[in-house]
PDB file of C-alpha atoms in Angstrom:
ATOM      1  CA  UNK A   1       0.000   0.000   0.000  1.00 86.00           C
ATOM      2  CA  UNK A   2       1.304   3.427  -0.945  1.00 96.00           C
ATOM      3  CA  UNK A   3       2.002   5.838   1.933  1.00 98.00           C
ATOM      4  CA  UNK A   4       1.854   9.622   2.162  1.00 98.00           C
ATOM      5  CA  UNK A   5       3.845  11.420   4.869  1.00 98.00           C
ATOM      6  CA  UNK A   6       2.106  14.370   6.495  1.00 98.00           C
ATOM      7  CA  UNK A   7       4.461  16.588   8.477  1.00 98.00           C
ATOM      8  CA  UNK A   8       2.186  18.201  11.019  1.00 98.00           C
ATOM      9  CA  UNK A   9       2.754  21.825  11.999  1.00 98.00           C
ATOM     10  CA  UNK A  10       6.547  22.026  11.904  1.00 98.00           C
ATOM     11  CA  UNK A  11       6.254  25.777  12.421  1.00 98.00           C
ATOM     12  CA  UNK A  12       8.217  28.533  14.123  1.00 98.00           C
ATOM     13  CA  UNK A  13       5.448  29.046  16.685  1.00 98.00           C
ATOM     14  CA  UNK A  14       6.202  25.576  18.107  1.00 98.00           C
ATOM     15  CA  UNK A  15       9.984  25.654  17.515  1.00 98.00           C
ATOM     16  CA  UNK A  16      10.833  28.959  19.178  1.00 97.00           C
ATOM     17  CA  UNK A  17      11.677  28.647  22.910  1.00 97.00           C
ATOM     18  CA  UNK A  18      10.308  32.186  23.395  1.00 97.00           C
ATOM     19  CA  UNK A  19       6.869  31.157  22.072  1.00 97.00           C
ATOM     20  CA  UNK A  20       4.079  30.353  24.511  1.00 96.00           C
ATOM     21  CA  UNK A  21       3.430  27.278  22.342  1.00 97.00           C
ATOM     22  CA  UNK A  22       7.027  26.026  22.360  1.00 98.00           C
ATOM     23  CA  UNK A  23       7.271  22.233  22.099  1.00 98.00           C
ATOM     24  CA  UNK A  24      10.311  21.197  24.184  1.00 97.00           C
ATOM     25  CA  UNK A  25      11.533  18.261  22.070  1.00 98.00           C
ATOM     26  CA  UNK A  26      10.838  19.971  18.739  1.00 98.00           C
ATOM     27  CA  UNK A  27      14.512  20.195  17.707  1.00 98.00           C
ATOM     28  CA  UNK A  28      15.080  16.532  18.582  1.00 98.00           C
ATOM     29  CA  UNK A  29      12.535  15.273  16.050  1.00 98.00           C
ATOM     30  CA  UNK A  30      13.702  17.454  13.149  1.00 98.00           C
ATOM     31  CA  UNK A  31      16.565  15.136  12.043  1.00 98.00           C
ATOM     32  CA  UNK A  32      14.195  12.138  11.959  1.00 98.00           C
ATOM     33  CA  UNK A  33      11.655  14.147  10.007  1.00 98.00           C
ATOM     34  CA  UNK A  34      14.413  15.129   7.533  1.00 98.00           C
ATOM     35  CA  UNK A  35      15.133  11.428   6.955  1.00 98.00           C
ATOM     36  CA  UNK A  36      11.436  10.659   6.484  1.00 98.00           C
ATOM     37  CA  UNK A  37      10.927  13.577   4.074  1.00 98.00           C
ATOM     38  CA  UNK A  38      13.925  12.458   2.008  1.00 97.00           C
ATOM     39  CA  UNK A  39      12.700   8.845   1.928  1.00 98.00           C
ATOM     40  CA  UNK A  40       9.116   9.766   0.964  1.00 97.00           C
ATOM     41  CA  UNK A  41      10.221  12.089  -1.867  1.00 96.00           C
ATOM     42  CA  UNK A  42       7.195  13.562  -3.621  1.00 95.00           C
ATOM     43  CA  UNK A  43       4.797  11.790  -1.256  1.00 97.00           C
ATOM     44  CA  UNK A  44       5.080  14.447   1.479  1.00 98.00           C
ATOM     45  CA  UNK A  45       2.581  17.050   2.632  1.00 98.00           C
ATOM     46  CA  UNK A  46       3.342  19.787   5.165  1.00 98.00           C
ATOM     47  CA  UNK A  47       0.531  21.222   7.270  1.00 98.00           C
ATOM     48  CA  UNK A  48       0.203  24.463   9.183  1.00 98.00           C
ATOM     49  CA  UNK A  49      -1.996  25.480  12.081  1.00 98.00           C
ATOM     50  CA  UNK A  50      -3.121  29.052  11.461  1.00 98.00           C
ATOM     51  CA  UNK A  51      -5.396  31.405  13.370  1.00 98.00           C
ATOM     52  CA  UNK A  52      -8.790  32.259  11.938  1.00 97.00           C
ATOM     53  CA  UNK A  53      -9.406  35.842  10.823  1.00 96.00           C
ATOM     54  CA  UNK A  54     -12.213  35.983  13.389  1.00 96.00           C
ATOM     55  CA  UNK A  55     -12.523  33.247  16.006  1.00 98.00           C
ATOM     56  CA  UNK A  56     -16.025  31.796  16.329  1.00 97.00           C
ATOM     57  CA  UNK A  57     -17.696  29.683  19.000  1.00 98.00           C
ATOM     58  CA  UNK A  58     -15.376  28.102  21.583  1.00 97.00           C
ATOM     59  CA  UNK A  59     -12.369  29.376  19.619  1.00 98.00           C
ATOM     60  CA  UNK A  60     -13.154  32.843  21.034  1.00 97.00           C
ATOM     61  CA  UNK A  61     -12.239  31.558  24.520  1.00 98.00           C
ATOM     62  CA  UNK A  62      -9.196  29.761  23.146  1.00 97.00           C
ATOM     63  CA  UNK A  63      -7.766  32.914  21.588  1.00 98.00           C
ATOM     64  CA  UNK A  64      -8.690  34.970  24.663  1.00 97.00           C
ATOM     65  CA  UNK A  65      -6.238  32.642  26.443  1.00 97.00           C
ATOM     66  CA  UNK A  66      -3.641  32.815  23.623  1.00 97.00           C
ATOM     67  CA  UNK A  67      -4.016  36.329  22.094  1.00 97.00           C
ATOM     68  CA  UNK A  68      -0.414  36.334  20.828  1.00 97.00           C
ATOM     69  CA  UNK A  69      -1.447  33.706  18.269  1.00 97.00           C
ATOM     70  CA  UNK A  70      -4.051  35.869  16.548  1.00 97.00           C
ATOM     71  CA  UNK A  71      -1.765  36.642  13.640  1.00 97.00           C
ATOM     72  CA  UNK A  72      -2.304  36.362   9.894  1.00 98.00           C
ATOM     73  CA  UNK A  73      -1.156  33.200   8.070  1.00 97.00           C
ATOM     74  CA  UNK A  74       1.820  35.049   6.567  1.00 97.00           C
ATOM     75  CA  UNK A  75       3.165  35.901  10.035  1.00 98.00           C
ATOM     76  CA  UNK A  76       6.681  34.523  10.686  1.00 97.00           C
ATOM     77  CA  UNK A  77       5.215  32.581  13.642  1.00 97.00           C
ATOM     78  CA  UNK A  78       3.100  30.472  11.310  1.00 98.00           C
ATOM     79  CA  UNK A  79       5.803  29.682   8.748  1.00 98.00           C
ATOM     80  CA  UNK A  80       7.302  26.206   8.439  1.00 98.00           C
ATOM     81  CA  UNK A  81      10.777  26.206  10.016  1.00 98.00           C
ATOM     82  CA  UNK A  82      13.556  27.348   7.649  1.00 97.00           C
ATOM     83  CA  UNK A  83      15.083  23.842   7.393  1.00 96.00           C
ATOM     84  CA  UNK A  84      12.126  22.893   5.195  1.00 97.00           C
ATOM     85  CA  UNK A  85      10.742  24.951   2.354  1.00 92.00           C
ATOM     86  CA  UNK A  86       7.592  23.216   1.130  1.00 95.00           C
ATOM     87  CA  UNK A  87       6.170  24.584  -2.111  1.00 90.00           C
ATOM     88  CA  UNK A  88       2.730  24.571  -0.513  1.00 92.00           C
ATOM     89  CA  UNK A  89       1.066  23.616   2.736  1.00 97.00           C
ATOM     90  CA  UNK A  90      -2.286  22.308   3.862  1.00 97.00           C
ATOM     91  CA  UNK A  91      -3.496  24.971   6.277  1.00 98.00           C
ATOM     92  CA  UNK A  92      -6.240  24.647   8.860  1.00 98.00           C
ATOM     93  CA  UNK A  93      -7.635  26.780  11.662  1.00 98.00           C
ATOM     94  CA  UNK A  94      -8.364  23.575  13.547  1.00 98.00           C
ATOM     95  CA  UNK A  95      -6.161  21.156  15.484  1.00 98.00           C
ATOM     96  CA  UNK A  96      -6.938  18.325  13.093  1.00 98.00           C
ATOM     97  CA  UNK A  97      -5.496  18.712   9.607  1.00 98.00           C
ATOM     98  CA  UNK A  98      -7.700  16.051   8.028  1.00 98.00           C
ATOM     99  CA  UNK A  99      -9.586  18.294   5.626  1.00 97.00           C
ATOM    100  CA  UNK A 100     -10.619  17.972   1.955  1.00 97.00           C
ATOM    101  CA  UNK A 101      -7.184  19.105   0.669  1.00 96.00           C
ATOM    102  CA  UNK A 102      -5.300  16.534   2.740  1.00 97.00           C
ATOM    103  CA  UNK A 103      -7.875  13.842   1.974  1.00 97.00           C
ATOM    104  CA  UNK A 104      -7.476  14.480  -1.765  1.00 96.00           C
ATOM    105  CA  UNK A 105      -3.682  14.317  -1.488  1.00 95.00           C
ATOM    106  CA  UNK A 106      -3.788  11.048   0.491  1.00 97.00           C
ATOM    107  CA  UNK A 107      -6.413   9.356  -1.665  1.00 95.00           C
ATOM    108  CA  UNK A 108      -6.448   5.651  -0.804  1.00 93.00           C
ATOM    109  CA  UNK A 109      -2.903   5.632   0.605  1.00 97.00           C
ATOM    110  CA  UNK A 110      -1.776   5.020   4.174  1.00 98.00           C
ATOM    111  CA  UNK A 111      -1.270   8.292   6.070  1.00 98.00           C
ATOM    112  CA  UNK A 112       2.025   8.503   7.976  1.00 98.00           C
ATOM    113  CA  UNK A 113       2.162  11.277  10.568  1.00 98.00           C
ATOM    114  CA  UNK A 114       5.153  13.081  12.068  1.00 98.00           C
ATOM    115  CA  UNK A 115       5.407  16.496  13.726  1.00 98.00           C
ATOM    116  CA  UNK A 116       3.902  18.400  16.621  1.00 98.00           C
ATOM    117  CA  UNK A 117       2.298  18.172  18.893  1.00 97.00           C
ATOM    118  CA  UNK A 118       1.612  14.521  19.486  1.00 98.00           C
ATOM    119  CA  UNK A 119      -1.071  15.284  22.068  1.00 98.00           C
ATOM    120  CA  UNK A 120      -2.956  17.847  20.005  1.00 98.00           C
ATOM    121  CA  UNK A 121      -2.676  18.255  16.239  1.00 98.00           C
ATOM    122  CA  UNK A 122      -1.139  14.840  15.486  1.00 98.00           C
ATOM    123  CA  UNK A 123      -3.789  13.086  17.588  1.00 98.00           C
ATOM    124  CA  UNK A 124      -6.633  15.130  16.103  1.00 98.00           C
ATOM    125  CA  UNK A 125      -5.443  14.473  12.553  1.00 98.00           C
ATOM    126  CA  UNK A 126      -4.966  10.745  13.152  1.00 98.00           C
ATOM    127  CA  UNK A 127      -8.430  10.216  14.621  1.00 98.00           C
ATOM    128  CA  UNK A 128     -10.231  12.201  11.915  1.00 98.00           C
ATOM    129  CA  UNK A 129      -8.385  10.285   9.188  1.00 98.00           C
ATOM    130  CA  UNK A 130      -9.225   6.952  10.816  1.00 98.00           C
ATOM    131  CA  UNK A 131     -12.879   7.959  11.030  1.00 97.00           C
ATOM    132  CA  UNK A 132     -12.702   8.615   7.282  1.00 97.00           C
ATOM    133  CA  UNK A 133     -11.453   5.047   6.744  1.00 97.00           C
ATOM    134  CA  UNK A 134      -7.755   5.826   6.236  1.00 98.00           C
ATOM    135  CA  UNK A 135      -5.003   3.588   7.655  1.00 98.00           C
ATOM    136  CA  UNK A 136      -2.700   5.713   9.816  1.00 98.00           C
ATOM    137  CA  UNK A 137       0.841   5.259  11.106  1.00 98.00           C
ATOM    138  CA  UNK A 138       2.124   7.661  13.751  1.00 98.00           C
ATOM    139  CA  UNK A 139       5.927   7.852  13.841  1.00 98.00           C
ATOM    140  CA  UNK A 140       6.564   7.876  17.583  1.00 98.00           C
ATOM    141  CA  UNK A 141      10.117   9.231  17.544  1.00 98.00           C
ATOM    142  CA  UNK A 142       9.358  11.831  14.865  1.00 98.00           C
ATOM    143  CA  UNK A 143       6.625  13.473  16.963  1.00 98.00           C
ATOM    144  CA  UNK A 144       6.946  15.675  20.032  1.00 98.00           C
ATOM    145  CA  UNK A 145       4.368  16.553  22.656  1.00 98.00           C
ATOM    146  CA  UNK A 146       3.935  19.459  25.024  1.00 97.00           C
ATOM    147  CA  UNK A 147       5.852  17.300  27.506  1.00 97.00           C
ATOM    148  CA  UNK A 148       7.170  13.738  27.650  1.00 98.00           C
ATOM    149  CA  UNK A 149       4.278  12.420  29.727  1.00 98.00           C
ATOM    150  CA  UNK A 150       1.639  13.794  27.355  1.00 98.00           C
ATOM    151  CA  UNK A 151       3.546  12.421  24.348  1.00 98.00           C
ATOM    152  CA  UNK A 152       3.740   8.930  25.892  1.00 98.00           C
ATOM    153  CA  UNK A 153       0.110   8.913  27.022  1.00 98.00           C
ATOM    154  CA  UNK A 154      -1.059   9.983  23.574  1.00 98.00           C
ATOM    155  CA  UNK A 155       0.922   7.219  21.877  1.00 98.00           C
ATOM    156  CA  UNK A 156      -0.656   4.739  24.317  1.00 98.00           C
ATOM    157  CA  UNK A 157      -4.123   6.047  23.435  1.00 98.00           C
ATOM    158  CA  UNK A 158      -3.373   5.841  19.704  1.00 98.00           C
ATOM    159  CA  UNK A 159      -2.327   2.195  20.100  1.00 98.00           C
ATOM    160  CA  UNK A 160      -5.860   1.481  21.351  1.00 98.00           C
ATOM    161  CA  UNK A 161      -7.085   2.310  17.833  1.00 98.00           C
ATOM    162  CA  UNK A 162      -5.144  -0.573  16.284  1.00 97.00           C
ATOM    163  CA  UNK A 163      -5.261  -1.966  13.710  1.00 97.00           C
ATOM    164  CA  UNK A 164      -6.569   1.299  12.234  1.00 97.00           C
ATOM    165  CA  UNK A 165      -3.682   3.210  13.814  1.00 98.00           C
ATOM    166  CA  UNK A 166      -0.178   1.822  14.005  1.00 98.00           C
ATOM    167  CA  UNK A 167       2.496   3.441  16.183  1.00 98.00           C
ATOM    168  CA  UNK A 168       5.980   2.824  14.778  1.00 98.00           C
ATOM    169  CA  UNK A 169       9.494   4.250  15.070  1.00 98.00           C
ATOM    170  CA  UNK A 170      11.157   6.052  12.183  1.00 98.00           C
ATOM    171  CA  UNK A 171      13.464   3.037  11.731  1.00 98.00           C
ATOM    172  CA  UNK A 172      10.442   0.741  11.402  1.00 98.00           C
ATOM    173  CA  UNK A 173       8.837   3.073   8.861  1.00 98.00           C
ATOM    174  CA  UNK A 174      12.038   3.472   6.857  1.00 97.00           C
ATOM    175  CA  UNK A 175      13.113  -0.169   7.187  1.00 92.00           C
TER     176      UNK A 175
END
């Protein structure tokens, strides 16, 4: 079965230690993601979390808590880190990146997920894709959570969705 790698939200807003959304092990997963991106070639999609122009519903409370994040999509905070320069990205104002653009790109392939954060956007994307009938692999050592405990707990939860979700290391995926 063909696989498509989705690199979830590898953005400055999560990479920068000065950001309120800094993901502590972000830098540690970048080399593994580089290897995955190289191995997958043209079968790679980068996603970005972006703020809505005007938050609606419960998102109003969310952005009241995180007002620094109410920036336009072209803001440096929302750009993919400089180590990667994707020609295009699948953007979403939601945690989950499973949307019509990503679904079209994946087609009937297996979706392989790497990126940040394990316990938010990776989880949300994985579960929405599974609900749509897509086989998902989450690359455990190419994802980072808000902290180690949350990362580990999320991987444990994702394993409960087997065989729809597989949790594998980058070596297992590349091997």
